[in-house]
C-alpha cells in the first residue's frame, strides 16, 4: 500500500505597520546603525535600508537615527516597519492536554510555525496563536522546536512550574523521542552520534559539526526502510538539546532528513552532502555579492551597492601640469564586500563554510523571486510615512521596557510630514505591551492590497498602526506573477507564495516523559509505510 501526501493550505496575515523596540546588543556597540541593520537583516537591499533610515522611521533614545549614527551601550532603538508575515500552514495548532490544576498545556505544533516572534513572523508565531486563538495570555516556552519541525511541546502557564520544567530539560531528566524520515537505508542496529555542534551563521540558522562546538548526543534506531522512496523512518532520542541537533547529526552520518531544505541539497553542500563534516581550515577570502545572471545593473543602479561602482581611488588631473590628486576611498560596509559572512560566528570560517553560507543565501533569494535585487521602486517615492502612532515623550531611562512593541496606535498629533524632524524625533514614544498589540491587531480593519499601476501612483493608504485583519486561509498558493509586484505601503517587492509542502520537514517530536507525566501525539502522516510525496 502506498500512502499519498495530503496537502494543507496556507494561512496568510495581511500586512500591517508595526513599531518595535529593542535594546542595543553587545555585537552592535560602536558600529553605525546602517552597517548593523544591513548586516543583521537581508530582506531588503542596502539602498533601501539607507533610504528607510533617512526617512526617519528609526529612532535611538527618542531621537531620529541617521545612517551614520553610532550605537552605544544602553541605547534603546525603536523602528516602525510595514510587516509582511510569510504564510504558514493552515493546519491548526492542537491542544493535546490542558491541566488546569497544575497549570500547563501540551500542544501539537505544525511545521512552519515559529515558536516566538522572529524576523518577519509575529502573529503567525506560536506564542501569539496561543494568545489570540486559545486565550492563553502567558505560556512559557520551556522547550522549543525549530520552525520547520512539528510535534509536541509542553508549556507551563505559571512561572514556578516553568522554572521546575526548565530545570528538568537542562539536567537531562526529560526523555525526548522524535520521528524522522531520512535519505537512504539507515543501518538496522542502533546508531549513536556524539559530534559537537556549533552555530556559525545566525541569519541562515546554519549549524555544523565542529570541535569548538557544544557536546551533543543522539541515539537513532531504524523503524523501517521504504524501498519505493529509498528512505528510512527513524526513532530518534536526543540526549542533549542543541540547535538543529537531529538534522545535523543525520547529515554527518550520511542520512540527511529527506526534505530538509538546509542540510539536504547538493546545490549547497556538493555531492557528499556534508557527510563526515566539512573542511574547517580558516580562510579570510570573501567576495562581494553578485547579482543573478538575469539582472543587468550598471554601477549607478545596483541596489546592493551604496557607492554606485565608484573606484576605491580616483585621480583628478590638475591644471598646469600639476600631479593628480587622489580622492579618499569610500567606506565599504561589510555586506558590500561579503565580509558580513562570519561576523556572528564564534570561530573563523573556512572557505567551504563561506561557500555554503553564500549558496544558502542565494537559494533564499531565488525562493523569494529575487526580491532584494528587485528593490528599486522606492526610488521614485518620497520618504516612508508610517501613520497611526502618537508622539509621546520617552519615559525616564530607568522606567523603560527592554524590548517589544512601542508607540501608541491612536491617530497622531504630530507626524514627520507635518513637523519634519521634530515629529520624527518624537517617535520613540508610548510603550504598549504585547497584549495591547494583539488586541489592536485583531480589532482593526485589513490593510488594502491593490495592484500597483505605476511607481508614481504609489501612495500609502490611511491605515492605523497594527492594522491586520483576521488570517486568510487558502487551499493553494497564488500562482507566480499573480497580483501586484510591489506593496503600495512600503514598496517592498512581493514574494510568491511558498508551496505548502515546503513549509515543514520530516522531523516530529513524538513523545516527552517528564515529572508531569508522559505525553505523545499521533504518528505524523509522512511516517506511514510506503508514504510518497512530491519532491
C-alpha positions as a Python dict, from the first residue, in 0.01 Angstrom:
ca = {
    (1, 'X'): (0, 0, 0),
    (2, 'X'): (131, 344, -93),
    (3, 'X'): (20, 637, 126),
    (4, 'X'): (-8, 968, -59),
    (5, 'X'): (62, 1313, 75),
    (6, 'X'): (-241, 1527, 160),
    (7, 'X'): (-168, 1894, 102),
    (8, 'X'): (-266, 2156, 360),
    (9, 'X'): (-347, 2511, 259),
    (10, 'X'): (-183, 2837, 359),
    (11, 'X'): (-265, 3078, 639),
    (12, 'X'): (-183, 3440, 550),
    (13, 'X'): (-178, 3760, 753),
    (14, 'X'): (-244, 4085, 562),
    (15, 'X'): (48, 4330, 605),
    (16, 'X'): (38, 4598, 873),
    (17, 'X'): (252, 4877, 1018),
    (18, 'X'): (433, 4754, 1327),
    (19, 'X'): (654, 4953, 1565),
    (20, 'X'): (918, 4760, 1757),
    (21, 'X'): (1175, 4849, 2019),
    (22, 'X'): (1489, 4676, 2143),
    (23, 'X'): (1796, 4749, 2350),
    (24, 'X'): (2138, 4764, 2184),
    (25, 'X'): (2309, 4426, 2170),
    (26, 'X'): (2675, 4379, 2251),
    (27, 'X'): (2773, 4299, 1894),
    (28, 'X'): (2621, 4631, 1776),
    (29, 'X'): (2815, 4864, 2005),
    (30, 'X'): (3037, 5124, 1838),
    (31, 'X'): (2902, 5047, 1490),
    (32, 'X'): (2699, 5269, 1258),
    (33, 'X'): (2332, 5176, 1252),
    (34, 'X'): (2326, 5131, 872),
    (35, 'X'): (2605, 4875, 900),
    (36, 'X'): (2419, 4693, 1179),
    (37, 'X'): (2084, 4691, 1002),
    (38, 'X'): (2225, 4580, 668),
    (39, 'X'): (2426, 4303, 837),
    (40, 'X'): (2153, 4173, 1067),
    (41, 'X'): (1877, 4179, 803),
    (42, 'X'): (1879, 4082, 437),
    (43, 'X'): (1513, 4111, 333),
    (44, 'X'): (1569, 4447, 163),
    (45, 'X'): (1852, 4596, -39),
    (46, 'X'): (2137, 4802, 104),
    (47, 'X'): (1998, 5108, -70),
    (48, 'X'): (1655, 5061, 86),
    (49, 'X'): (1792, 5041, 441),
    (50, 'X'): (1975, 5371, 390),
    (51, 'X'): (1658, 5523, 242),
    (52, 'X'): (1447, 5399, 537),
    (53, 'X'): (1688, 5544, 791),
    (54, 'X'): (1692, 5876, 607),
    (55, 'X'): (1310, 5873, 619),
    (56, 'X'): (1324, 5890, 1000),
    (57, 'X'): (1146, 5565, 1080),
    (58, 'X'): (1417, 5458, 1327),
    (59, 'X'): (1496, 5639, 1649),
    (60, 'X'): (1756, 5589, 1921),
    (61, 'X'): (1652, 5708, 2265),
    (62, 'X'): (1372, 5907, 2104),
    (63, 'X'): (1590, 6089, 1850),
    (64, 'X'): (1590, 6016, 1479),
    (65, 'X'): (1879, 5790, 1381),
    (66, 'X'): (2061, 5867, 1059),
    (67, 'X'): (2260, 5606, 865),
    (68, 'X'): (2592, 5705, 1031),
    (69, 'X'): (2457, 5721, 1389),
    (70, 'X'): (2675, 5514, 1622),
    (71, 'X'): (2509, 5266, 1857),
    (72, 'X'): (2621, 5285, 2218),
    (73, 'X'): (2571, 5075, 2527),
    (74, 'X'): (2228, 5127, 2683),
    (75, 'X'): (2071, 5267, 2364),
    (76, 'X'): (1705, 5195, 2308),
    (77, 'X'): (1627, 5152, 1938),
    (78, 'X'): (1276, 5199, 1800),
    (79, 'X'): (1175, 5116, 1447),
    (80, 'X'): (849, 5128, 1250),
    (81, 'X'): (816, 4883, 965),
    (82, 'X'): (545, 4756, 737),
    (83, 'X'): (527, 4392, 835),
    (84, 'X'): (471, 4128, 567),
    (85, 'X'): (445, 3798, 751),
    (86, 'X'): (529, 3488, 548),
    (87, 'X'): (244, 3239, 508),
    (88, 'X'): (234, 2935, 734),
    (89, 'X'): (45, 2609, 706),
    (90, 'X'): (-332, 2616, 755),
    (91, 'X'): (-301, 2304, 972),
    (92, 'X'): (-410, 2431, 1316),
    (93, 'X'): (-222, 2412, 1645),
    (94, 'X'): (-382, 2133, 1851),
    (95, 'X'): (-417, 2120, 2231),
    (96, 'X'): (-322, 1766, 2334),
    (97, 'X'): (-371, 1815, 2709),
    (98, 'X'): (-471, 2101, 2941),
    (99, 'X'): (-403, 2056, 3313),
    (100, 'X'): (-590, 2337, 3484),
    (101, 'X'): (-494, 2219, 3832),
    (102, 'X'): (-116, 2220, 3784),
    (103, 'X'): (-124, 2490, 3517),
    (104, 'X'): (25, 2366, 3191),
    (105, 'X'): (-75, 2271, 2839),
    (106, 'X'): (64, 2020, 2593),
    (107, 'X'): (30, 2112, 2227),
    (108, 'X'): (97, 1963, 1884),
    (109, 'X'): (271, 2230, 1675),
    (110, 'X'): (250, 2206, 1296),
    (111, 'X'): (567, 2256, 1096),
    (112, 'X'): (620, 2609, 951),
    (113, 'X'): (517, 2798, 1268),
    (114, 'X'): (800, 2956, 1472),
    (115, 'X'): (768, 2938, 1849),
    (116, 'X'): (845, 3306, 1909),
    (117, 'X'): (806, 3624, 1707),
    (118, 'X'): (1122, 3638, 1497),
    (119, 'X'): (1227, 3801, 1173),
    (120, 'X'): (912, 3868, 971),
    (121, 'X'): (692, 3650, 1195),
    (122, 'X'): (470, 3791, 1471),
    (123, 'X'): (103, 3696, 1458),
    (124, 'X'): (194, 3370, 1286),
    (125, 'X'): (415, 3267, 1581),
    (126, 'X'): (305, 3000, 1828),
    (127, 'X'): (303, 3236, 2127),
    (128, 'X'): (68, 3478, 1950),
    (129, 'X'): (-155, 3198, 1817),
    (130, 'X'): (-197, 3059, 2168),
    (131, 'X'): (-285, 3407, 2291),
    (132, 'X'): (-519, 3512, 2010),
    (133, 'X'): (-683, 3179, 1922),
    (134, 'X'): (-686, 2999, 2256),
    (135, 'X'): (-678, 3276, 2517),
    (136, 'X'): (-350, 3175, 2686),
    (137, 'X'): (-211, 3517, 2771),
    (138, 'X'): (118, 3381, 2905),
    (139, 'X'): (259, 3045, 2801),
    (140, 'X'): (620, 2969, 2898),
    (141, 'X'): (811, 2808, 2612),
    (142, 'X'): (1049, 2595, 2820),
    (143, 'X'): (1118, 2362, 2528),
    (144, 'X'): (1129, 2482, 2170),
    (145, 'X'): (1105, 2329, 1827),
    (146, 'X'): (1255, 2456, 1504),
    (147, 'X'): (1011, 2641, 1281),
    (148, 'X'): (1007, 2357, 1026),
    (149, 'X'): (973, 2084, 1292),
    (150, 'X'): (632, 1964, 1408),
    (151, 'X'): (522, 1792, 1725),
    (152, 'X'): (488, 1802, 2100),
    (153, 'X'): (559, 2097, 2325),
    (154, 'X'): (498, 2130, 2699),
    (155, 'X'): (411, 2486, 2804),
    (156, 'X'): (367, 2580, 3173),
    (157, 'X'): (122, 2860, 3241),
    (158, 'X'): (291, 2993, 3555),
    (159, 'X'): (646, 3095, 3640),
    (160, 'X'): (702, 2848, 3924),
    (161, 'X'): (618, 2543, 3711),
    (162, 'X'): (814, 2689, 3420),
    (163, 'X'): (1126, 2702, 3638),
    (164, 'X'): (1076, 2341, 3750),
    (165, 'X'): (1028, 2204, 3398),
    (166, 'X'): (1316, 2414, 3264),
    (167, 'X'): (1550, 2255, 3518),
    (168, 'X'): (1431, 1910, 3410),
    (169, 'X'): (1515, 1983, 3048),
    (170, 'X'): (1852, 2141, 3136),
    (171, 'X'): (1953, 1849, 3360),
    (172, 'X'): (1859, 1584, 3106),
    (173, 'X'): (1575, 1438, 3310),
    (174, 'X'): (1324, 1461, 3023),
    (175, 'X'): (1307, 1166, 2784),
    (176, 'X'): (1255, 1310, 2434),
    (177, 'X'): (1153, 1093, 2140),
    (178, 'X'): (1132, 1209, 1780),
    (179, 'X'): (1038, 1055, 1445),
    (180, 'X'): (1231, 1137, 1128),
    (181, 'X'): (1239, 1022, 765),
    (182, 'X'): (1588, 1029, 616),
    (183, 'X'): (1757, 952, 286),
    (184, 'X'): (1882, 601, 217),
    (185, 'X'): (1878, 270, 401),
    (186, 'X'): (1977, 353, 757),
    (187, 'X'): (2164, 79, 948),
    (188, 'X'): (1936, -165, 1126),
    (189, 'X'): (2134, -160, 1451),
    (190, 'X'): (2120, 132, 1694),
    (191, 'X'): (2350, 421, 1599),
    (192, 'X'): (2485, 676, 1848),
    (193, 'X'): (2623, 1013, 1728),
    (194, 'X'): (2812, 1234, 1975),
    (195, 'X'): (2962, 1502, 1750),
    (196, 'X'): (2982, 1858, 1897),
    (197, 'X'): (2770, 2123, 1724),
    (198, 'X'): (2831, 2492, 1659),
    (199, 'X'): (2611, 2767, 1513),
    (200, 'X'): (2820, 2954, 1254),
    (201, 'X'): (2556, 3173, 1086),
    (202, 'X'): (2257, 3312, 1274),
    (203, 'X'): (2077, 3458, 972),
    (204, 'X'): (2059, 3128, 786),
    (205, 'X'): (2040, 2922, 1105),
    (206, 'X'): (2338, 2714, 995),
    (207, 'X'): (2496, 2463, 1235),
    (208, 'X'): (2791, 2236, 1168),
    (209, 'X'): (2993, 1967, 1345),
    (210, 'X'): (3292, 2148, 1494),
    (211, 'X'): (3540, 2062, 1772),
    (212, 'X'): (3475, 2403, 1931),
    (213, 'X'): (3101, 2331, 1947),
    (214, 'X'): (2884, 2211, 2234),
    (215, 'X'): (2858, 1847, 2328),
    (216, 'X'): (2562, 1675, 2162),
    (217, 'X'): (2441, 1316, 2167),
    (218, 'X'): (2163, 1150, 1967),
    (219, 'X'): (2057, 784, 1958),
    (220, 'X'): (1898, 658, 1634),
    (221, 'X'): (1704, 336, 1568),
    (222, 'X'): (1552, 242, 1233),
    (223, 'X'): (1178, 167, 1235),
    (224, 'X'): (1150, 71, 868),
    (225, 'X'): (1301, 119, 524),
    (226, 'X'): (1077, 214, 230),
    (227, 'X'): (1234, 97, -95),
    (228, 'X'): (984, 288, -309),
    (229, 'X'): (1135, 620, -194),
    (230, 'X'): (1475, 492, -75),
    (231, 'X'): (1412, 649, 265),
    (232, 'X'): (1409, 524, 624),
    (233, 'X'): (1178, 612, 913),
    (234, 'X'): (1377, 655, 1234),
    (235, 'X'): (1317, 674, 1607),
    (236, 'X'): (1546, 948, 1745),
    (237, 'X'): (1641, 1016, 2106),
    (238, 'X'): (1830, 1345, 2153),
    (239, 'X'): (2010, 1325, 2488),
    (240, 'X'): (2106, 1692, 2465),
    (241, 'X'): (1915, 1989, 2323),
    (242, 'X'): (2133, 2165, 2067),
    (243, 'X'): (2001, 2370, 1779),
    (244, 'X'): (1930, 2150, 1473),
    (245, 'X'): (2085, 1857, 1660),
    (246, 'X'): (1900, 1569, 1492),
    (247, 'X'): (1923, 1732, 1149),
    (248, 'X'): (2299, 1793, 1164),
    (249, 'X'): (2381, 1455, 1320),
    (250, 'X'): (2186, 1275, 1047),
    (251, 'X'): (2362, 1480, 781),
    (252, 'X'): (2701, 1398, 936),
    (253, 'X'): (2616, 1026, 933),
    (254, 'X'): (2524, 1047, 564),
    (255, 'X'): (2147, 1014, 604),
    (256, 'X'): (2004, 1369, 600),
    (257, 'X'): (1633, 1428, 655),
    (258, 'X'): (1473, 1357, 319),
    (259, 'X'): (1317, 1701, 260),
    (260, 'X'): (1547, 1922, 467),
    (261, 'X'): (1597, 2244, 264),
    (262, 'X'): (1918, 2338, 450),
    (263, 'X'): (2106, 2015, 516),
    (264, 'X'): (1998, 1801, 219),
    (265, 'X'): (2072, 1988, -103),
    (266, 'X'): (2366, 1908, -328),
    (267, 'X'): (2350, 2260, -474),
    (268, 'X'): (2459, 2384, -131),
    (269, 'X'): (2679, 2106, 7),
    (270, 'X'): (2802, 1923, -303),
    (271, 'X'): (2773, 1552, -371),
    (272, 'X'): (2889, 1450, -21),
    (273, 'X'): (2602, 1647, 138),
    (274, 'X'): (2818, 1720, 442),
    (275, 'X'): (2876, 1354, 529),
    (276, 'X'): (3163, 1332, 776),
    (277, 'X'): (3171, 1709, 820),
    (278, 'X'): (3329, 1990, 617),
    (279, 'X'): (3675, 2140, 593),
    (280, 'X'): (3741, 2372, 887),
    (281, 'X'): (4065, 2543, 775),
    (282, 'X'): (4014, 2919, 845),
    (283, 'X'): (4004, 3150, 545),
    (284, 'X'): (3978, 3527, 512),
    (285, 'X'): (3867, 3512, 147),
    (286, 'X'): (3537, 3686, 80),
    (287, 'X'): (3363, 3813, -233),
    (288, 'X'): (3111, 4090, -290),
    (289, 'X'): (2751, 3974, -354),
    (290, 'X'): (2687, 3903, -719),
    (291, 'X'): (2359, 3986, -891),
    (292, 'X'): (2174, 3695, -1057),
    (293, 'X'): (2261, 3644, -1422),
    (294, 'X'): (1922, 3765, -1546),
    (295, 'X'): (1969, 4106, -1378),
    (296, 'X'): (2182, 4365, -1552),
    (297, 'X'): (2288, 4650, -1326),
    (298, 'X'): (2521, 4928, -1421),
    (299, 'X'): (2715, 5083, -1131),
    (300, 'X'): (2451, 5352, -1080),
    (301, 'X'): (2153, 5115, -1044),
    (302, 'X'): (2284, 4825, -835),
    (303, 'X'): (2059, 4822, -522),
    (304, 'X'): (2322, 4627, -327),
    (305, 'X'): (2585, 4899, -363),
    (306, 'X'): (2581, 5228, -177),
    (307, 'X'): (2874, 5372, -372),
    (308, 'X'): (2742, 5313, -721),
    (309, 'X'): (3051, 5148, -857),
    (310, 'X'): (3290, 5429, -776),
    (311, 'X'): (3651, 5312, -765),
    (312, 'X'): (3824, 5292, -432),
    (313, 'X'): (4061, 5563, -551),
    (314, 'X'): (4031, 5820, -821),
    (315, 'X'): (4264, 6072, -972),
    (316, 'X'): (4178, 6416, -1085),
    (317, 'X'): (4408, 6588, -1333),
    (318, 'X'): (4511, 6924, -1207),
    (319, 'X'): (4569, 7218, -1438),
    (320, 'X'): (4910, 7349, -1519),
    (321, 'X'): (5077, 7008, -1530),
    (322, 'X'): (5045, 6952, -1153),
    (323, 'X'): (5032, 6596, -1015),
    (324, 'X'): (4694, 6426, -999),
    (325, 'X'): (4521, 6439, -662),
    (326, 'X'): (4390, 6116, -514),
    (327, 'X'): (4044, 6120, -357),
    (328, 'X'): (3984, 5916, -41),
    (329, 'X'): (3844, 5568, -89),
    (330, 'X'): (3475, 5527, 1),
    (331, 'X'): (3397, 5331, 313),
    (332, 'X'): (3250, 4997, 208),
    (333, 'X'): (3018, 4823, 453),
    (334, 'X'): (3070, 4453, 531),
    (335, 'X'): (2770, 4348, 324),
    (336, 'X'): (2910, 4523, 17),
    (337, 'X'): (3236, 4327, 36),
    (338, 'X'): (3099, 3994, 160),
    (339, 'X'): (3265, 4028, 499),
    (340, 'X'): (2929, 4015, 676),
    (341, 'X'): (2961, 3637, 634),
    (342, 'X'): (3119, 3511, 952),
    (343, 'X'): (3072, 3828, 1158),
    (344, 'X'): (2847, 3641, 1401),
    (345, 'X'): (3048, 3319, 1403),
    (346, 'X'): (3233, 3229, 1725),
    (347, 'X'): (3517, 3077, 1518),
    (348, 'X'): (3691, 3176, 1192),
    (349, 'X'): (3514, 3023, 893),
    (350, 'X'): (3669, 2803, 629),
    (351, 'X'): (3636, 2870, 257),
    (352, 'X'): (3397, 2575, 236),
    (353, 'X'): (3175, 2716, 513),
    (354, 'X'): (3172, 3059, 344),
    (355, 'X'): (3069, 2897, 16),
    (356, 'X'): (2789, 2704, 186),
    (357, 'X'): (2650, 3019, 350),
    (358, 'X'): (2675, 3212, 22),
    (359, 'X'): (2483, 2941, -165),
    (360, 'X'): (2220, 2923, 110),
    (361, 'X'): (2166, 3298, 79),
    (362, 'X'): (2138, 3279, -298),
    (363, 'X'): (1880, 2999, -276),
    (364, 'X'): (1676, 3202, -27),
    (365, 'X'): (1686, 3498, -264),
    (366, 'X'): (1574, 3275, -552),
    (367, 'X'): (1286, 3133, -343),
    (368, 'X'): (1172, 3492, -280),
    (369, 'X'): (1180, 3577, -650),
    (370, 'X'): (1499, 3782, -609),
    (371, 'X'): (1301, 4049, -421),
    (372, 'X'): (1618, 4202, -273),
    (373, 'X'): (1754, 4262, -622),
    (374, 'X'): (1419, 4398, -748),
    (375, 'X'): (1413, 4653, -465),
    (376, 'X'): (1411, 4974, -673),
    (377, 'X'): (1053, 5111, -678),
    (378, 'X'): (1105, 5320, -363),
    (379, 'X'): (1349, 5542, -553),
    (380, 'X'): (1057, 5720, -719),
    (381, 'X'): (886, 5791, -387),
    (382, 'X'): (916, 6038, -104),
    (383, 'X'): (1006, 5940, 249),
    (384, 'X'): (842, 5642, 414),
    (385, 'X'): (547, 5775, 609),
    (386, 'X'): (415, 5539, 879),
    (387, 'X'): (95, 5662, 1033),
    (388, 'X'): (-126, 5592, 1329),
    (389, 'X'): (119, 5643, 1617),
    (390, 'X'): (108, 5907, 1888),
    (391, 'X'): (400, 6131, 1975),
    (392, 'X'): (456, 6087, 2349),
    (393, 'X'): (798, 6153, 2506),
    (394, 'X'): (1006, 5857, 2625),
    (395, 'X'): (980, 5769, 2995),
    (396, 'X'): (1289, 5805, 3215),
    (397, 'X'): (1573, 5564, 3133),
    (398, 'X'): (1517, 5350, 3446),
    (399, 'X'): (1146, 5307, 3366),
    (400, 'X'): (1181, 5194, 3003),
    (401, 'X'): (1087, 4846, 2897),
    (402, 'X'): (1371, 4650, 2737),
    (403, 'X'): (1201, 4529, 2421),
    (404, 'X'): (883, 4453, 2231),
    (405, 'X'): (631, 4677, 2060),
    (406, 'X'): (643, 5051, 2107),
    (407, 'X'): (431, 5357, 2030),
    (408, 'X'): (57, 5406, 2056),
    (409, 'X'): (-195, 5312, 1788),
    (410, 'X'): (-409, 5623, 1820),
    (411, 'X'): (-410, 5883, 1546),
    (412, 'X'): (-100, 6107, 1559),
    (413, 'X'): (-98, 6457, 1693),
    (414, 'X'): (239, 6519, 1526),
    (415, 'X'): (380, 6346, 1224),
    (416, 'X'): (703, 6357, 1028),
    (417, 'X'): (522, 6509, 733),
    (418, 'X'): (366, 6785, 940),
    (419, 'X'): (660, 6881, 1157),
    (420, 'X'): (973, 6746, 988),
    (421, 'X'): (1250, 6634, 1219),
    (422, 'X'): (1064, 6742, 1531),
    (423, 'X'): (788, 6499, 1459),
    (424, 'X'): (1032, 6226, 1375),
    (425, 'X'): (1224, 6276, 1697),
    (426, 'X'): (906, 6223, 1893),
    (427, 'X'): (855, 5874, 1753),
    (428, 'X'): (1013, 5695, 2041),
    (429, 'X'): (704, 5716, 2236),
    (430, 'X'): (439, 5529, 2426),
    (431, 'X'): (527, 5168, 2503),
    (432, 'X'): (250, 4916, 2462),
    (433, 'X'): (250, 4563, 2597),
    (434, 'X'): (233, 4262, 2366),
    (435, 'X'): (-125, 4216, 2485),
    (436, 'X'): (-210, 4566, 2360),
    (437, 'X'): (-55, 4488, 2024),
    (438, 'X'): (-256, 4168, 1987),
    (439, 'X'): (-583, 4343, 2072),
    (440, 'X'): (-514, 4625, 1828),
    (441, 'X'): (-409, 4388, 1554),
    (442, 'X'): (-724, 4182, 1594),
    (443, 'X'): (-958, 4476, 1624),
    (444, 'X'): (-864, 4684, 1323),
    (445, 'X'): (-968, 4650, 960),
    (446, 'X'): (-746, 4489, 696),
    (447, 'X'): (-482, 4676, 506),
    (448, 'X'): (-576, 4718, 144),
    (449, 'X'): (-366, 4525, -106),
    (450, 'X'): (-437, 4650, -455),
    (451, 'X'): (-240, 4629, -780),
    (452, 'X'): (22, 4897, -824),
    (453, 'X'): (-38, 5086, -1151),
    (454, 'X'): (298, 5264, -1154),
    (455, 'X'): (577, 5384, -930),
    (456, 'X'): (442, 5739, -946),
    (457, 'X'): (98, 5629, -831),
    (458, 'X'): (218, 5455, -515),
    (459, 'X'): (60, 5640, -224),
    (460, 'X'): (33, 5490, 127),
    (461, 'X'): (-322, 5426, 239),
    (462, 'X'): (-453, 5570, 563),
    (463, 'X'): (-444, 5258, 780),
    (464, 'X'): (-367, 5263, 1154),
    (465, 'X'): (-58, 5107, 1308),
    (466, 'X'): (-101, 4735, 1381),
    (467, 'X'): (-373, 4717, 1115),
    (468, 'X'): (-416, 4350, 1033),
    (469, 'X'): (-732, 4160, 960),
    (470, 'X'): (-812, 3803, 1050),
    (471, 'X'): (-586, 3544, 883),
    (472, 'X'): (-680, 3436, 531),
    (473, 'X'): (-688, 3061, 466),
    (474, 'X'): (-624, 2946, 110),
    (475, 'X'): (-618, 2599, -43),
    (476, 'X'): (-328, 2673, -275),
    (477, 'X'): (-55, 2935, -315),
    (478, 'X'): (-100, 3220, -556),
    (479, 'X'): (41, 3149, -898),
    (480, 'X'): (375, 3313, -985),
    (481, 'X'): (320, 3661, -1124),
    (482, 'X'): (-39, 3673, -994),
    (483, 'X'): (-146, 4005, -843),
    (484, 'X'): (75, 4305, -770),
    (485, 'X'): (453, 4303, -767),
    (486, 'X'): (517, 4572, -503),
    (487, 'X'): (346, 4676, -181),
    (488, 'X'): (170, 5015, -212),
    (489, 'X'): (253, 5099, 152),
    (490, 'X'): (627, 5033, 175),
    (491, 'X'): (722, 4949, -187),
    (492, 'X'): (867, 4610, -90),
    (493, 'X'): (893, 4360, -378),
    (494, 'X'): (635, 4092, -302),
    (495, 'X'): (735, 3727, -282),
    (496, 'X'): (548, 3438, -443),
    (497, 'X'): (357, 3211, -206),
    (498, 'X'): (552, 2903, -97),
    (499, 'X'): (422, 2557, -174),
    (500, 'X'): (254, 2421, 145),
    (501, 'X'): (461, 2101, 131),
    (502, 'X'): (781, 2309, 153),
    (503, 'X'): (685, 2453, 491),
    (504, 'X'): (782, 2154, 705),
    (505, 'X'): (1044, 1883, 730),
    (506, 'X'): (1016, 1514, 817),
    (507, 'X'): (1102, 1564, 1183),
    (508, 'X'): (839, 1534, 1456),
    (509, 'X'): (854, 1550, 1837),
    (510, 'X'): (650, 1239, 1920),
    (511, 'X'): (675, 1182, 2296),
    (512, 'X'): (806, 1352, 2611),
    (513, 'X'): (831, 1185, 2952),
    (514, 'X'): (865, 1431, 3242),
    (515, 'X'): (771, 1459, 3610),
    (516, 'X'): (436, 1592, 3487),
    (517, 'X'): (365, 1267, 3302),
    (518, 'X'): (417, 1105, 2964),
    (519, 'X'): (261, 1285, 2667),
    (520, 'X'): (257, 1198, 2299),
    (521, 'X'): (98, 1284, 1968),
    (522, 'X'): (-16, 1061, 1687),
    (523, 'X'): (245, 948, 1436),
    (524, 'X'): (286, 1204, 1156),
    (525, 'X'): (128, 1125, 820),
    (526, 'X'): (465, 1109, 645),
    (527, 'X'): (584, 826, 873),
    (528, 'X'): (333, 580, 721),
    (529, 'X'): (475, 277, 543),
    (530, 'X'): (531, 337, 172),
    (531, 'X'): (440, 707, 200),
    (532, 'X'): (523, 920, -105),
    (533, 'X'): (543, 1293, -157),
    (534, 'X'): (607, 1544, -431),
    (535, 'X'): (982, 1609, -450),
}
